[in-house]
C-alpha positions as a LaTeX table, in Angstrom:
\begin{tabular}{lrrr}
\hline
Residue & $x$ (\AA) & $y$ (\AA) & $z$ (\AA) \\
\hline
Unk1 & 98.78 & 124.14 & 106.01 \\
Unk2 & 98.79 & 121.12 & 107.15 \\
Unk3 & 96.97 & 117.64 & 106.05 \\
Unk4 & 95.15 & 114.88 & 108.17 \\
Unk5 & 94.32 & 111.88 & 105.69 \\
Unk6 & 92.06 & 109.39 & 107.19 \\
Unk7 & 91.14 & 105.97 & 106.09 \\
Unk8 & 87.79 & 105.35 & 105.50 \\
Unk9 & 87.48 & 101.81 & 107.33 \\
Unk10 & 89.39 & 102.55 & 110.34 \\
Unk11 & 90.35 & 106.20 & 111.00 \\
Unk12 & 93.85 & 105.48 & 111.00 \\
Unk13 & 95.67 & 109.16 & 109.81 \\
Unk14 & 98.29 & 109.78 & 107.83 \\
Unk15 & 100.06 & 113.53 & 107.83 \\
Unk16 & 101.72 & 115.75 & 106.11 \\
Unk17 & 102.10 & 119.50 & 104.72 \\
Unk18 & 101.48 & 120.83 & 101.58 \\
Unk19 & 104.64 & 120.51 & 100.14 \\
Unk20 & 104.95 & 116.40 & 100.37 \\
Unk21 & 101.05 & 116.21 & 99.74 \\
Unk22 & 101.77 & 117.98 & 96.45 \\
Unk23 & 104.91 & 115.90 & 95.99 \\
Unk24 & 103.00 & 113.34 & 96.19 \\
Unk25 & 100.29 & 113.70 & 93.94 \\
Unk26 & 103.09 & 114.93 & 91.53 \\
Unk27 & 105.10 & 111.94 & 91.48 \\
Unk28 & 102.31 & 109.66 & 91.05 \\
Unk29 & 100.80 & 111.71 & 88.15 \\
Unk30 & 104.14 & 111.29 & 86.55 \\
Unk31 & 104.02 & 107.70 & 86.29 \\
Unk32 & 100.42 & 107.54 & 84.94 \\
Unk33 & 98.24 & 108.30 & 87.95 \\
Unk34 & 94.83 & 109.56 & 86.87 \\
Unk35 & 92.95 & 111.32 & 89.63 \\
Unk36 & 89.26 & 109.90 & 89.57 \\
Unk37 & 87.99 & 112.70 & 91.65 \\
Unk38 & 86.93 & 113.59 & 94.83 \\
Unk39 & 83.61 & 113.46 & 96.93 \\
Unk40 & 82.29 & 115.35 & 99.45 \\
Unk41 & 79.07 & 114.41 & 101.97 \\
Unk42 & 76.92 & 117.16 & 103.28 \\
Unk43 & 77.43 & 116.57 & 106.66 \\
Unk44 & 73.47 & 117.55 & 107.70 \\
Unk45 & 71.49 & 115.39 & 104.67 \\
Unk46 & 74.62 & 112.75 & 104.57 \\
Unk47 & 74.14 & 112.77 & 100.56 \\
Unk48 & 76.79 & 113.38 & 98.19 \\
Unk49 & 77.21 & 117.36 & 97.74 \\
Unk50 & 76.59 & 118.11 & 93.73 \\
Unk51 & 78.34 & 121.28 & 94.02 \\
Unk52 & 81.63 & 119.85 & 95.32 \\
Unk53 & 84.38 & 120.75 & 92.67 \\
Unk54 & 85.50 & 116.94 & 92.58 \\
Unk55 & 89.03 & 117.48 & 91.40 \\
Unk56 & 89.84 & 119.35 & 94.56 \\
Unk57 & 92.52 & 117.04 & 96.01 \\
Unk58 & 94.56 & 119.82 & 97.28 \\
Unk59 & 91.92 & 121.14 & 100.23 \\
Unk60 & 91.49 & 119.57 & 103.33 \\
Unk61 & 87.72 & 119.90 & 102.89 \\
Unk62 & 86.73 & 116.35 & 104.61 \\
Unk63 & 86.44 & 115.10 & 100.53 \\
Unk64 & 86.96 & 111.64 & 100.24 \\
Unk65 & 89.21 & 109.81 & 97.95 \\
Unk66 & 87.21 & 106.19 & 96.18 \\
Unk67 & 89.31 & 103.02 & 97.23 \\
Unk68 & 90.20 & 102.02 & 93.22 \\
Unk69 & 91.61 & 105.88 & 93.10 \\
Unk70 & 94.07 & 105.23 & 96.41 \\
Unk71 & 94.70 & 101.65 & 94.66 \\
Unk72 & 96.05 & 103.50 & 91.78 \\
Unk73 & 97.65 & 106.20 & 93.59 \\
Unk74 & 99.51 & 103.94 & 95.77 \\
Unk75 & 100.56 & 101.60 & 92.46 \\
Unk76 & 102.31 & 104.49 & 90.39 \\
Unk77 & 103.93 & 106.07 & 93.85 \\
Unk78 & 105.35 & 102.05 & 93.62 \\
Unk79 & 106.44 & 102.67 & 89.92 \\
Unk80 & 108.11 & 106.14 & 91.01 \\
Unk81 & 109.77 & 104.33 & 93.49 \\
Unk82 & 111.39 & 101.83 & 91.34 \\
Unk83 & 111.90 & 104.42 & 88.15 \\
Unk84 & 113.17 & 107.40 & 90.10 \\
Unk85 & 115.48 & 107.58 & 92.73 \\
Unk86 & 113.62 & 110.41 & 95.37 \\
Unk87 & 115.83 & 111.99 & 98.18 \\
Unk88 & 115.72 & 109.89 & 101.42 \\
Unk89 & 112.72 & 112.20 & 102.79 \\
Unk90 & 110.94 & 112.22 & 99.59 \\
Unk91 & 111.37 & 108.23 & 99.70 \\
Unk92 & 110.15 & 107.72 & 103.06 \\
Unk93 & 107.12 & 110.37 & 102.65 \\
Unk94 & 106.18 & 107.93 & 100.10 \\
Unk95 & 106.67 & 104.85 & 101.33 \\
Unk96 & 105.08 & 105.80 & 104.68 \\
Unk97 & 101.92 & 106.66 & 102.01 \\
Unk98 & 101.90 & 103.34 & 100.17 \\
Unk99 & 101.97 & 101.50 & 103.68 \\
Unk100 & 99.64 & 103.63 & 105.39 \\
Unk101 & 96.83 & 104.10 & 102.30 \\
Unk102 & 96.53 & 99.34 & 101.65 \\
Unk103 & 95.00 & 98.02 & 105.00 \\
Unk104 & 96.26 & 94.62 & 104.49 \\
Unk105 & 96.24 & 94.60 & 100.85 \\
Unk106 & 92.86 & 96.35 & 100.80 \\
Unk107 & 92.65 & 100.19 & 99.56 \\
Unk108 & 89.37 & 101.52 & 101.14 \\
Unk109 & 90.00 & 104.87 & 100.35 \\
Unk110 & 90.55 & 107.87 & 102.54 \\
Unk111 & 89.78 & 111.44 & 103.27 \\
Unk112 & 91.39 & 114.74 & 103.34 \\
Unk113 & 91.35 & 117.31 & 106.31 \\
\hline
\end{tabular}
């Protein structure tokens, strides 16, 4: 399974498949990332859905991901960067993340299909 992240202001994507999606959720979890939860619109009233299961990061649902919870997903990836030392794929997967997720220093969140 594959994942199409898009950010919320533009509709730029990022991709990837399960494996580096979980890696990276894992690695930022291990330096202190603290999922806020998910969203998810109902596409026909265009109101938040109350019976979304928000700490479902790991679908690609169309949930959305706040901009403070990318901010501090992107700042521990930073911190695994600098405290770890990922294989060159792993390394890349994540920088490619941190670039792709700040629009210019901005983090207006993204979300998952």
């Amino acid at each position: 399974m594959g994942y199409n992240l898009s950010r919320m202001d533009d509709g730029v994507e990022w991709t990837c498949n399960q494996a580096l999606w979980s890696f990276v959720m894992e690695s930022a979890q291990k330096k202190g990332w603290q999922p806020m939860g998910t969203f998810k619109v109902d596409e026909d009233s265009g109101d938040e859905d109350p019976s979304w299961d928000g700490h479902n990061y790991s679908s690609n649902d169309g949930q959305g991901v706040q901009g403070e919870d990318s901010e501090n997903l992107a700042k521990a990836l930073e911190k695994y960067l600098v405290e770890e030392s990922p294989e060159e794929i792993e390394r890349k997967t994540i920088l490619g993340f941190i670039e792709w997720v700040s629009l210019e220093g901005v983090f207006p969140g993204f979300e998952i299909y």
